[in-house]
Short mmCIF file of C-alpha atoms and ligand atoms in Angstrom, two decimals:
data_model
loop_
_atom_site.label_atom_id
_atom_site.label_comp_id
_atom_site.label_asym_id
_atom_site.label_seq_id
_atom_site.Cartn_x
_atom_site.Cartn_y
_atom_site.Cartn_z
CA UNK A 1 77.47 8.74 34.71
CA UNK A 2 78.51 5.67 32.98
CA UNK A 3 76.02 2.99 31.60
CA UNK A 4 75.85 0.11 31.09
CA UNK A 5 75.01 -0.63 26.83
CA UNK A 6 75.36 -4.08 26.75
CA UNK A 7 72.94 -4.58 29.73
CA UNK A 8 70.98 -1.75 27.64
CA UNK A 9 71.23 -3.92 24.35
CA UNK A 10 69.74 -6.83 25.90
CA UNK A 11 66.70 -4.82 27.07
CA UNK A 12 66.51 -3.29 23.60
CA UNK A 13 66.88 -6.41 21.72
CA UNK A 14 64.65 -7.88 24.00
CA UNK A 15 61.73 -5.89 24.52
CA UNK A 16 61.50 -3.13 22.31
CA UNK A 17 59.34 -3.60 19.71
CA UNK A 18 61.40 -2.30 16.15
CA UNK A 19 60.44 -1.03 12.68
CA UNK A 20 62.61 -1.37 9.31
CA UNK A 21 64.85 -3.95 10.71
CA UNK A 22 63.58 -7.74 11.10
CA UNK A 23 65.24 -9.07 14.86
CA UNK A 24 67.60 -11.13 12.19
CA UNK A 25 69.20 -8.34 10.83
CA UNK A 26 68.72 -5.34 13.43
CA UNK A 27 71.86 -3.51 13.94
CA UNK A 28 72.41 -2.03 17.53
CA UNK A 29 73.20 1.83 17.37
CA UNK A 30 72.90 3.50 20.40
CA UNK A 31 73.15 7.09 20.87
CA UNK A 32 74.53 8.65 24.37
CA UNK A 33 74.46 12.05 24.23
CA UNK A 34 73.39 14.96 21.35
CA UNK A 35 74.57 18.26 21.60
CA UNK A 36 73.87 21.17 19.13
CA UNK A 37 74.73 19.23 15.38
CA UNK A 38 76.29 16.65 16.50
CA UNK A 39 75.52 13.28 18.38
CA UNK A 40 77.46 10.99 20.10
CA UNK A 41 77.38 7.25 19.58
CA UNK A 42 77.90 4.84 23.26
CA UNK A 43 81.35 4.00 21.95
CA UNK A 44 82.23 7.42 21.42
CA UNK A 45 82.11 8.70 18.06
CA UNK A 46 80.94 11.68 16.92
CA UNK A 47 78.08 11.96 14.16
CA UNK A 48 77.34 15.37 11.74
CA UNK A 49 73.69 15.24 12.12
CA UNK A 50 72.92 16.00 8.51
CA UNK A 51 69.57 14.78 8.31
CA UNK A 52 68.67 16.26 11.28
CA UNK A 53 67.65 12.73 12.66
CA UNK A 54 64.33 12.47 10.27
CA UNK A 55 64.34 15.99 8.87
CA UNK A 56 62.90 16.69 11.79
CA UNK A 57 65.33 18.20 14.25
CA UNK A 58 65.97 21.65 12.99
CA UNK A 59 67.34 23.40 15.71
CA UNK A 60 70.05 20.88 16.08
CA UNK A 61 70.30 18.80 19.37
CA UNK A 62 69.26 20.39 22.83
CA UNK A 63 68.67 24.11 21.55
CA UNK A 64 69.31 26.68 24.64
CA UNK A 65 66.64 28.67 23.67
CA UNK A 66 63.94 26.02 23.51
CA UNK A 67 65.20 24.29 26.30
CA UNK A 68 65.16 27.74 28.61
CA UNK A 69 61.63 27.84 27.94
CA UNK A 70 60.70 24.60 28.22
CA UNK A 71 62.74 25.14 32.04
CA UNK A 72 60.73 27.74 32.59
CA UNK A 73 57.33 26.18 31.52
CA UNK A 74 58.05 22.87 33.66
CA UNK A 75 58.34 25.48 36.58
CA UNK A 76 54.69 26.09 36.47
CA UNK A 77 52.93 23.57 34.30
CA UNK A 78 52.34 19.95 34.10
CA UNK A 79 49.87 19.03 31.32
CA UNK A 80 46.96 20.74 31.38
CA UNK A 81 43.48 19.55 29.81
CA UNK A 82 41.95 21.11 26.58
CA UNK A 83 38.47 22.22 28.40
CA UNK A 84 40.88 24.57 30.48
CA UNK A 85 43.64 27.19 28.99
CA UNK A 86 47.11 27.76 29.52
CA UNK A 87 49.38 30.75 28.90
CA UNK A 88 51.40 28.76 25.97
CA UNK A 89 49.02 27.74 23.97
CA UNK A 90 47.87 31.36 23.63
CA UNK A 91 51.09 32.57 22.50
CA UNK A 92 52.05 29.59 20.10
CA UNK A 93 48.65 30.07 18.67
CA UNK A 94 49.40 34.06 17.94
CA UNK A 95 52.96 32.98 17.08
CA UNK A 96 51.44 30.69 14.31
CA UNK A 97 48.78 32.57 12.84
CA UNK A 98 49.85 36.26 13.50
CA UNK A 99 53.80 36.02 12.88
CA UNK A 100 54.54 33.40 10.38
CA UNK A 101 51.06 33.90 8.68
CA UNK A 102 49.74 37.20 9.43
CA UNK A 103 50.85 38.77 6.06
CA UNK A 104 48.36 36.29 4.20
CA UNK A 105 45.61 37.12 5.48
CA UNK A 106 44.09 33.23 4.94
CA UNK A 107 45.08 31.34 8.18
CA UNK A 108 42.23 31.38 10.89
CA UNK A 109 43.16 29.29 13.77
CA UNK A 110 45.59 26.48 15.05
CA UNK A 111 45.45 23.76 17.40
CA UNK A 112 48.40 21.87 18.64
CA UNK A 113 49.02 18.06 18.75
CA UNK A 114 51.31 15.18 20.01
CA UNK A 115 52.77 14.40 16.31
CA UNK A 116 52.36 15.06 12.79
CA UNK A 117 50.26 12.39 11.67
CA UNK A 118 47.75 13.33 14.57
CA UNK A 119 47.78 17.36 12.58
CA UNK A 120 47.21 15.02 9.05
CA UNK A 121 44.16 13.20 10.71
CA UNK A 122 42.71 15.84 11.92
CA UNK A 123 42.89 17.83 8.39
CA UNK A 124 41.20 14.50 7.14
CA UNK A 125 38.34 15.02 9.47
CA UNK A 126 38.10 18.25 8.64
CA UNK A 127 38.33 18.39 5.62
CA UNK A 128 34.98 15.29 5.19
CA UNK A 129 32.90 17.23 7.90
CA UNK A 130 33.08 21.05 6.48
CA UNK A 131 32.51 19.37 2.83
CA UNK A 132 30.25 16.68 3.70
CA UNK A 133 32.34 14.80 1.13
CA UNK A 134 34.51 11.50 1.71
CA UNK A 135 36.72 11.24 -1.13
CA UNK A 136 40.44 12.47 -0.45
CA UNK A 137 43.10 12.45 -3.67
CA UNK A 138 46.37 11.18 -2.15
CA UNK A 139 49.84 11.26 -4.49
CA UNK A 140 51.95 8.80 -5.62
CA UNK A 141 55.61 8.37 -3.25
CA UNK A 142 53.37 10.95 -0.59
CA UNK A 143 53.78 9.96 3.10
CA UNK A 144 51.70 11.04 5.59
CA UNK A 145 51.95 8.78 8.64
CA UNK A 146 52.44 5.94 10.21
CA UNK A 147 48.63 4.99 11.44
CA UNK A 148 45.48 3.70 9.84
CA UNK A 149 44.13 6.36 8.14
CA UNK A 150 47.17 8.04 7.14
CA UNK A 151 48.86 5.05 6.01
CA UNK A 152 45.75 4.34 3.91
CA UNK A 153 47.06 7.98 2.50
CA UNK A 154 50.38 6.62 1.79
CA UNK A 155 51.52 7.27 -1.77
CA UNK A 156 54.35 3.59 -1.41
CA UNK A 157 53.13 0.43 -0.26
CA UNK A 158 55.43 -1.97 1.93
CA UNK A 159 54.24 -2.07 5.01
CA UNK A 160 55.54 -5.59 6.28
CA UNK A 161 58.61 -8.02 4.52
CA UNK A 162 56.97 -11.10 6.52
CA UNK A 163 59.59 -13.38 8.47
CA UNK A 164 61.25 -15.73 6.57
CA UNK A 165 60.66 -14.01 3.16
CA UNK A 166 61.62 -10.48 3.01
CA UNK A 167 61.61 -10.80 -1.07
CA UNK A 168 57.92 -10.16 -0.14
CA UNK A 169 55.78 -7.50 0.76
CA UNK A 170 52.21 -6.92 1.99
CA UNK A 171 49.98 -4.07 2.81
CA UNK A 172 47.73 -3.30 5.71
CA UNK A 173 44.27 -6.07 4.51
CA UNK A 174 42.03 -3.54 3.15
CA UNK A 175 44.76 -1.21 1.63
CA UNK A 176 43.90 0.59 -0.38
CA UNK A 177 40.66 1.98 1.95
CA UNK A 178 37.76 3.13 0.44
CA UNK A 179 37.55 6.88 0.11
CA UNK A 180 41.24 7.37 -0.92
CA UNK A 181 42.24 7.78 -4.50
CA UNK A 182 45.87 8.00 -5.80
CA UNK A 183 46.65 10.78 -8.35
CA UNK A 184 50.28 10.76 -10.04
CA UNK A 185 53.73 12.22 -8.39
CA UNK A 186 54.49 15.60 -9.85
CA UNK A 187 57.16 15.63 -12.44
CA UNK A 188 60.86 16.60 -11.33
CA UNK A 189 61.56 20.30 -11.54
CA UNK A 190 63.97 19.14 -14.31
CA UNK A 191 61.01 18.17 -16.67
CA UNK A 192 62.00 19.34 -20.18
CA UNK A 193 58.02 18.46 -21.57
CA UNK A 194 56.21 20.86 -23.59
CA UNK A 195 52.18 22.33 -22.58
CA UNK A 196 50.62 21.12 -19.35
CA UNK A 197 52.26 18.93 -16.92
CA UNK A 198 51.16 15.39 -17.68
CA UNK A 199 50.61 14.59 -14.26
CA UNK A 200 47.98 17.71 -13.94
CA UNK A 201 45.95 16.31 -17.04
CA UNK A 202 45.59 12.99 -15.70
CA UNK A 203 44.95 14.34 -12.48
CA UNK A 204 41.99 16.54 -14.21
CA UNK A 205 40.63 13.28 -15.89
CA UNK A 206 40.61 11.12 -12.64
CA UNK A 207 38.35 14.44 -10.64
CA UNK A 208 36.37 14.18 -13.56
CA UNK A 209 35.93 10.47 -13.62
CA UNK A 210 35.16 10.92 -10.01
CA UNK A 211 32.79 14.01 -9.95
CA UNK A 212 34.43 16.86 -7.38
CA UNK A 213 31.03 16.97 -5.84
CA UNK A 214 32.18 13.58 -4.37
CA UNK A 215 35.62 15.02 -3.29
CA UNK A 216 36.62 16.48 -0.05
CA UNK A 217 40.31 17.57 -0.55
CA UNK A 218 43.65 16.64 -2.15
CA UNK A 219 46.25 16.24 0.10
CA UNK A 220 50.03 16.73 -0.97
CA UNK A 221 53.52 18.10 0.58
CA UNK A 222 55.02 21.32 -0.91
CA UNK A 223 58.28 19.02 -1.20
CA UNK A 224 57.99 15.35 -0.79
CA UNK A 225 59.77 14.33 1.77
CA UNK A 226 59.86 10.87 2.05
CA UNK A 227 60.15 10.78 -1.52
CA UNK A 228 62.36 13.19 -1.83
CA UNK A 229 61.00 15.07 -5.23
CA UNK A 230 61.01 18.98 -5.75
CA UNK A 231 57.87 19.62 -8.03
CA UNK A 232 57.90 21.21 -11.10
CA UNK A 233 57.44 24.93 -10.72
CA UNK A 234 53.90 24.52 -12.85
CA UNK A 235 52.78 21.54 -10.29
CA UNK A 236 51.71 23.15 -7.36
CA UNK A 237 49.42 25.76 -8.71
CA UNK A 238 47.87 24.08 -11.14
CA UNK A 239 47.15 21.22 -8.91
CA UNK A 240 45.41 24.19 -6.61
CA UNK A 241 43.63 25.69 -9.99
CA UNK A 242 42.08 21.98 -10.57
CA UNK A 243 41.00 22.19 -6.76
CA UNK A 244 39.76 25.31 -6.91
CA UNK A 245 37.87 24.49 -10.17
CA UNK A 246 35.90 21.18 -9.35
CA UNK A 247 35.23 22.47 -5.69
CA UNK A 248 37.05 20.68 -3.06
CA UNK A 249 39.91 21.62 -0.70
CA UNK A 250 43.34 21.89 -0.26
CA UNK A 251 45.15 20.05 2.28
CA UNK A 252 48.65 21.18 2.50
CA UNK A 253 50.90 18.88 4.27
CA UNK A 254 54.19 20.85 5.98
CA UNK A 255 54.66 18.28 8.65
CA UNK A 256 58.35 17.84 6.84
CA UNK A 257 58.70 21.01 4.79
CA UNK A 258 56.92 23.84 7.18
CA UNK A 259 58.84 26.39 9.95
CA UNK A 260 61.99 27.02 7.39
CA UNK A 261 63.22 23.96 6.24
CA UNK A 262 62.33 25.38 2.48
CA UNK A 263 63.80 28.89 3.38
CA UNK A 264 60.13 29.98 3.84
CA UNK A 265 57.57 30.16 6.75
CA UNK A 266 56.17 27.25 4.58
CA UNK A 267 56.98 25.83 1.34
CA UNK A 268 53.90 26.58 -0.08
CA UNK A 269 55.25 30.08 -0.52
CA UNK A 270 57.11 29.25 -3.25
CA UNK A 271 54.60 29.53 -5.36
CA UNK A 272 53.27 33.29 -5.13
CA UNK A 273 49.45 33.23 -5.00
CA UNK A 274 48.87 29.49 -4.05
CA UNK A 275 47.07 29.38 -0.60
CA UNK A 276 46.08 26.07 1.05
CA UNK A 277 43.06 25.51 2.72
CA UNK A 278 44.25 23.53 5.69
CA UNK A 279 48.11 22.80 6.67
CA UNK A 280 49.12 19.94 8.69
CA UNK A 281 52.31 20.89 10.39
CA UNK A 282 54.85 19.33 13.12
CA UNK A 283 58.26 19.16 13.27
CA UNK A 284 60.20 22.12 12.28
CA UNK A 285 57.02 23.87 14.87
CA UNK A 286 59.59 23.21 17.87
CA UNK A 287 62.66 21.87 16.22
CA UNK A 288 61.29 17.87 17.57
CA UNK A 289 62.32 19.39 20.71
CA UNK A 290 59.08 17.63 21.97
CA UNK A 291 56.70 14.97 19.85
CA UNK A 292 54.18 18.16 18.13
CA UNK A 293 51.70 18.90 15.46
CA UNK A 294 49.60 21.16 14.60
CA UNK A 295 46.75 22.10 12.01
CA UNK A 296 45.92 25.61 10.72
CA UNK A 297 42.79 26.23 9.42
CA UNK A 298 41.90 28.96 6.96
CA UNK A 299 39.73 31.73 8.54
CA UNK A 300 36.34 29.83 7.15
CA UNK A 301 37.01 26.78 7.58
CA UNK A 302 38.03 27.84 11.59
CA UNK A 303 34.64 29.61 11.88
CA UNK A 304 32.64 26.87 10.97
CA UNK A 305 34.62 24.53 13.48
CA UNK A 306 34.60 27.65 16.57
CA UNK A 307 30.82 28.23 15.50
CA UNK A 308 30.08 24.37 15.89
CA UNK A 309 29.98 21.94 19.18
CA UNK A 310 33.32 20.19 17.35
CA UNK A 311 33.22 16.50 19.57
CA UNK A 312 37.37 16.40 19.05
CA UNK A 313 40.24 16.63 20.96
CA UNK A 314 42.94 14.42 22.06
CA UNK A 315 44.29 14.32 25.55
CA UNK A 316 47.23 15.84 24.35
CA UNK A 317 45.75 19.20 23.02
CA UNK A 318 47.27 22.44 23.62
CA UNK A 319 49.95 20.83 26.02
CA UNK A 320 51.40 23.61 27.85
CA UNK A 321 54.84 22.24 27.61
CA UNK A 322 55.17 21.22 23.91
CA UNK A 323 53.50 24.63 23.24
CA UNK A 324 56.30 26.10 25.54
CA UNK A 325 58.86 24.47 23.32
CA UNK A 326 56.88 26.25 20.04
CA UNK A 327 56.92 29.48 21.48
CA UNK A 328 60.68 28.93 22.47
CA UNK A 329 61.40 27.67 18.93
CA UNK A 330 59.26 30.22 17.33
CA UNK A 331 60.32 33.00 19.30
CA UNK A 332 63.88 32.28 18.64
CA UNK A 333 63.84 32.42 14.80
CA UNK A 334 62.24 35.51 14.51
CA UNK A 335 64.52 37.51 16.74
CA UNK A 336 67.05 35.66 14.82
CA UNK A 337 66.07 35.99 11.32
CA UNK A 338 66.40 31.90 10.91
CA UNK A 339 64.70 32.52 7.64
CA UNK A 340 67.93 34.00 6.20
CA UNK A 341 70.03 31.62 7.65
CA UNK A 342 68.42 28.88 5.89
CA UNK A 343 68.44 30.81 2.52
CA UNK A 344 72.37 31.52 2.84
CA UNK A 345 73.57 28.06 4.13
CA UNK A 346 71.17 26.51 1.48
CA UNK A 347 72.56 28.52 -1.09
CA UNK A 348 76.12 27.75 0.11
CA UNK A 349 75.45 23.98 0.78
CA UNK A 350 73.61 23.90 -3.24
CA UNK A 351 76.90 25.46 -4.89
CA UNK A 352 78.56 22.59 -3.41
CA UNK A 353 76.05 20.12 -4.45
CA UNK A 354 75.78 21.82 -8.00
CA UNK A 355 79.82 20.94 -7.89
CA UNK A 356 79.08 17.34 -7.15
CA UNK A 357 76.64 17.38 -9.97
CA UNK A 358 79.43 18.25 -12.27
CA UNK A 359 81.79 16.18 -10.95
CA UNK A 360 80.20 12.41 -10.66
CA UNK A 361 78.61 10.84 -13.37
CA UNK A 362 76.55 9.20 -10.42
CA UNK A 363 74.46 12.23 -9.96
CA UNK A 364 71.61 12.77 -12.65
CA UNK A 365 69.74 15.23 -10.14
CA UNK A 366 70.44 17.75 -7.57
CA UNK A 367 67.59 19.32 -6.67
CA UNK A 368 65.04 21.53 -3.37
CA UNK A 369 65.22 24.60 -1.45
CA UNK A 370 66.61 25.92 1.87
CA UNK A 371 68.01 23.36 3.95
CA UNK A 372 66.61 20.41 2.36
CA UNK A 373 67.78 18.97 -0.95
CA UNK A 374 68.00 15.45 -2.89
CA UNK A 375 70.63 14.00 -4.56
CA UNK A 376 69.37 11.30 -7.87
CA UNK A 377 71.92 8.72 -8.49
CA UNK A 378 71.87 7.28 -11.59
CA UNK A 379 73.70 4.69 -13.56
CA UNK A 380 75.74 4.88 -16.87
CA UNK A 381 72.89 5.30 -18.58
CA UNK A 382 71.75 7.64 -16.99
CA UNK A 383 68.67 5.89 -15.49
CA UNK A 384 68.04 5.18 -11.72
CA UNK A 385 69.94 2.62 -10.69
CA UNK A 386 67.38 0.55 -8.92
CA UNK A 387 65.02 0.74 -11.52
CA UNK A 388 61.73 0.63 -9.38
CA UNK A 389 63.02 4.39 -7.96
CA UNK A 390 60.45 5.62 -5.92
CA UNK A 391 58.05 3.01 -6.24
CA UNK A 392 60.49 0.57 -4.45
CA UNK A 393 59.14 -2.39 -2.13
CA UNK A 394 62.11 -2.60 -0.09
CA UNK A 395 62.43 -5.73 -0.56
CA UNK A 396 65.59 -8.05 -0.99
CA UNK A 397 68.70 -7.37 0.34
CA UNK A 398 69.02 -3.57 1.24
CA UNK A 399 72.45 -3.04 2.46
CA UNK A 400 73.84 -2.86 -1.38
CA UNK A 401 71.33 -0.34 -2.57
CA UNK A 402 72.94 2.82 -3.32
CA UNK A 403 71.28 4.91 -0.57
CA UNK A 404 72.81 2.70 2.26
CA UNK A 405 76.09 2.25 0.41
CA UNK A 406 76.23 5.78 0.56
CA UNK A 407 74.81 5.97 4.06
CA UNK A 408 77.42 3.44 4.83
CA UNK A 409 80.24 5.56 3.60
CA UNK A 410 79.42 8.29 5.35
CA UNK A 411 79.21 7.07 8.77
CA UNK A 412 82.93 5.53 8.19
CA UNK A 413 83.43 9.73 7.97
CA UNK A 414 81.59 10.12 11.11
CA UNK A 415 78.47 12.00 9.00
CA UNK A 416 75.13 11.05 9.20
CA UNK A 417 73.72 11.22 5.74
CA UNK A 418 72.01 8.76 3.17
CA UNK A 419 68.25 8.53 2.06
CA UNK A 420 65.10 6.48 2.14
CA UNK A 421 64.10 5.33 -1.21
CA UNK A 422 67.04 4.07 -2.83
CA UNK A 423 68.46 6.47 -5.50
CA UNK A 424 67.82 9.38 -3.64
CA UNK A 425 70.24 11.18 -0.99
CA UNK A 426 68.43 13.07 1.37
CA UNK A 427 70.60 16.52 3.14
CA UNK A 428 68.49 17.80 5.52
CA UNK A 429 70.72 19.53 8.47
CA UNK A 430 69.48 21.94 11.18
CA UNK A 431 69.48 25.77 10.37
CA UNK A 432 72.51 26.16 13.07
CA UNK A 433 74.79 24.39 10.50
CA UNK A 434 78.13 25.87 9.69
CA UNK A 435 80.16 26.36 6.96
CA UNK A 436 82.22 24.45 7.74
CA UNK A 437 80.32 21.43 8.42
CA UNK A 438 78.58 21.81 5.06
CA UNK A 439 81.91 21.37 3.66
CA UNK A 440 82.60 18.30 5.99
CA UNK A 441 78.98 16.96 4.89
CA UNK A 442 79.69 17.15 1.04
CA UNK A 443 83.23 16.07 0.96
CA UNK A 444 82.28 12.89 2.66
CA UNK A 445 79.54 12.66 0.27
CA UNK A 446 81.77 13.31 -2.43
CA UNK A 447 84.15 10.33 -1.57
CA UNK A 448 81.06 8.27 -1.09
CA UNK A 449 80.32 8.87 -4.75
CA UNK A 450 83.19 7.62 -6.17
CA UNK A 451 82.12 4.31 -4.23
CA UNK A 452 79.15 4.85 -6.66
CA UNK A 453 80.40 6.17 -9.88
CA UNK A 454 82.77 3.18 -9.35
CA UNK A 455 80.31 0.44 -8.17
CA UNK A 456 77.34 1.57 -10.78
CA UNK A 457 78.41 3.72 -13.43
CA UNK A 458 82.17 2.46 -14.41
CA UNK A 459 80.83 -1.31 -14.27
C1 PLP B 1 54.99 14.95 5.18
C2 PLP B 1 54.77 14.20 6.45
N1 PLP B 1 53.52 14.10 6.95
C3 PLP B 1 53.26 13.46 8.10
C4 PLP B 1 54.28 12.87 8.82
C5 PLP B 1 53.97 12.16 10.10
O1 PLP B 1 54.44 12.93 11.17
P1 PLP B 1 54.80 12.25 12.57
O2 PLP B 1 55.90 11.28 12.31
O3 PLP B 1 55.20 13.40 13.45
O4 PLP B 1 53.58 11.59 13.06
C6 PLP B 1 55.58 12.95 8.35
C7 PLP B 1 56.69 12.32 9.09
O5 PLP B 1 57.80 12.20 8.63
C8 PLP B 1 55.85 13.64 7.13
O6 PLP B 1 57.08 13.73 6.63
#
């Protein structure tokens, strides 16, 4: 069927109501079809999906496996209410916390969402009622979400450029929220310091300036995403010793990271011995086959929630269908040991980064696990080129910051690949990557560098 875009763009430009892009400046991209790792723009040409849209789409476009069960599910199901239960949201459930997490031993219970920063919320609220305590420690460059309270979580400010001045930018009035304290970004696995990490000391000195009788939980991501930094290998448990120590919880938040992308179950297995108390999860659960979250509760923290009259729920709870496309997803990589797909391709798709690293003076950082890694760009210095980094306001204009030139370069390759905050690349693709689209990926990427090494480092 053929349609009609610039009818379509009208509509678009017209009605829908945009992010990141002021009406001024919006550029119209529309996307027709997506099939496997690849879309396809309206005027034909063909995309790598290397970022997996937002990290998000792991399974590449239109899996047949998820889709079959979805198929099947729609044969039978509709949506059906939270009071009453439905076949799939049994089995994701056992999926969850029998097959990923049944070797642990610490995972008590799930419950399935409509999105990620829904699973994040609900870990919040959690997290306050079982301690009785308000105070959550949130991390410098940490996302979280898009609304109210897990914006107020957010560890970069910028949520609106106003119109007519987009040198400027302001928060959400009452940003920061009460009952949300910032603790600093862990340091890059690269960190060459001697003794503790300084971001764990300072850490210990704001819970003690606080009292962790006042604090409910710390949340973090195992990887940050949106950031884009690998920790240092000391970061995560130590931050989990503090926690542990001063008495409040763990809140460990997979929504990017969890189902694989790290070449684990969830990234927080990494780090042997280091179990969270609560995960928010989403994406990677179906592959973004359908919007999804999900929270998994240790075993205590479940009982006290089962044993309770919990007032909760959203309408979307349990839905049979995006628990359909879990147990599809879920199913899928297991028979199909996805785990070890991720781990080879990743290794594969780091040798080639590692060879980039060598290659352009550009690159002061390759660094992650699995299928996700980052890419630093420096200058000839060797310092970030944008100097603000990851505490960038966005501000100004964007298109000549390194992460869109790159972006830019790409796309003229027909690969979609740049980054978020402005030094950092972001390579993200689904597990069914090839080979040989890794090597497509990174040789674009590698004659997008010379645009940089060129632009940045030789000038
Ligand atoms: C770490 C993390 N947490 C929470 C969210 C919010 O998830 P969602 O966009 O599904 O609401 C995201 C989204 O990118 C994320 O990366």
């Amino acid at each position: 069927m053929s349609r009609d875009w610039d009818q379509l763009e009208k509509w678009d430009r017209a009605y829908y109501l945009h992010g990141l892009q002021a009406a001024s400046e919006y550029s119209y991209a529309p996307v027709d079809s997506m099939d496997g790792n690849w879309f396809t723009l309206a005027d034909g040409t063909r995309m790598l999906d290397f970022m997996s849209q937002l990290i998000s789409d792991s399974m590449g476009h239109r899996h047949p496996a998820i889709h079959a069960e979805l198929a099947r599910a729609m044969e039978r199901y509709g949506h059906v209410y939270f009071g009453l239960a439905n076949e799939y949201r049994a089995r994701a459930a056992k999926l969850i916390i029998e097959d990923l997490l049944g070797e642990t031993q610490w995972a008590g219970r799930a419950r399935v969402f409509a999105s990620g920063t829904d699973a994040v919320e609900s870990c919040i609220t959690m997290a306050r009622l079982y301690t009785g305590k308000s105070i959550i420690l949130t991390q410098a460059h940490s996302f979280h979400g898009m609304v109210m309270g897990s914006t107020m979580m957010r560890g970069y400010r910028a949520n609106i450029s106003p119109a007519g001045d987009f040198n400027q930018v302001q928060d959400i009035p009452g940003f920061p929220a009460q009952g949300y304290i910032p603790i600093p970004a862990p340091e890059f696995e690269d960190w060459q310091g001697e003794g503790r990490l300084p971001s764990l000391e300072a850490t210990e000195q704001i819970v003690r300036a606080i009292g962790g009788e006042n604090i409910a939980a710390v949340i973090t991501e195992p990887m940050l995403g949106g950031g884009g930094t690998f920790p240092h290998s000391d970061y995560t448990a130590g931050l989990r010793d503090i926690s542990k120590r001063h008495g409040f919880l763990w809140i460990d938040d997979e929504v990017i990271c969890g189902v694989g992308r790290l070449g684990e179950w969830f990234g927080y297995m990494h780090w042997p011995g280091v179990e969270p108390d609560l995960i928010a999860a989403g994406k990677g659960l179906n592959g973004s086959a359908l919007p999804v979250g999900a929270v998994i509760a240790s075993k205590e923290i479940s009982e006290h929630f089962e044993a309770a009259r919990w007032w909760s729920g959203s309408t979307w709870d349990g839905h049979p269908l995006v628990c359909a496309t879990i147990v599809g997803n879920l199913e899928y990589m297991l028979a199909n040991n996805m785990l070890q797909q991720v781990r080879q391709r990743g290794a594969y798709l780091k040798e080639r980064l590692d060879g980039l690293d060598a290659k352009h003076p550009s690159v002061g950082r390759v660094s992650g696990r699995g299928l996700f890694y980052t890419v630093d760009l420096v200058n000839g210095a060797g310092e970030p080129i944008v100097p603000e980094d990851r505490y960038s306001a966005f501000t100004g204009d964007l298109s000549d910051m390194p992460h869109n030139i790159v972006a830019g370069e790409n796309a003229k390759r027909g690969v979609f690949l740049g980054g978020f905050t402005p030094n950092t690349i972001k390579l993200g693709p689904p597990f069914t990557i090839t080979q040989d689209e890794i090597d497509l990926a990174v040789d674009s990427l590698d004659q997008a560098l010379d645009v940089i090494d060129e632009k940045f480092v030789k000038n």
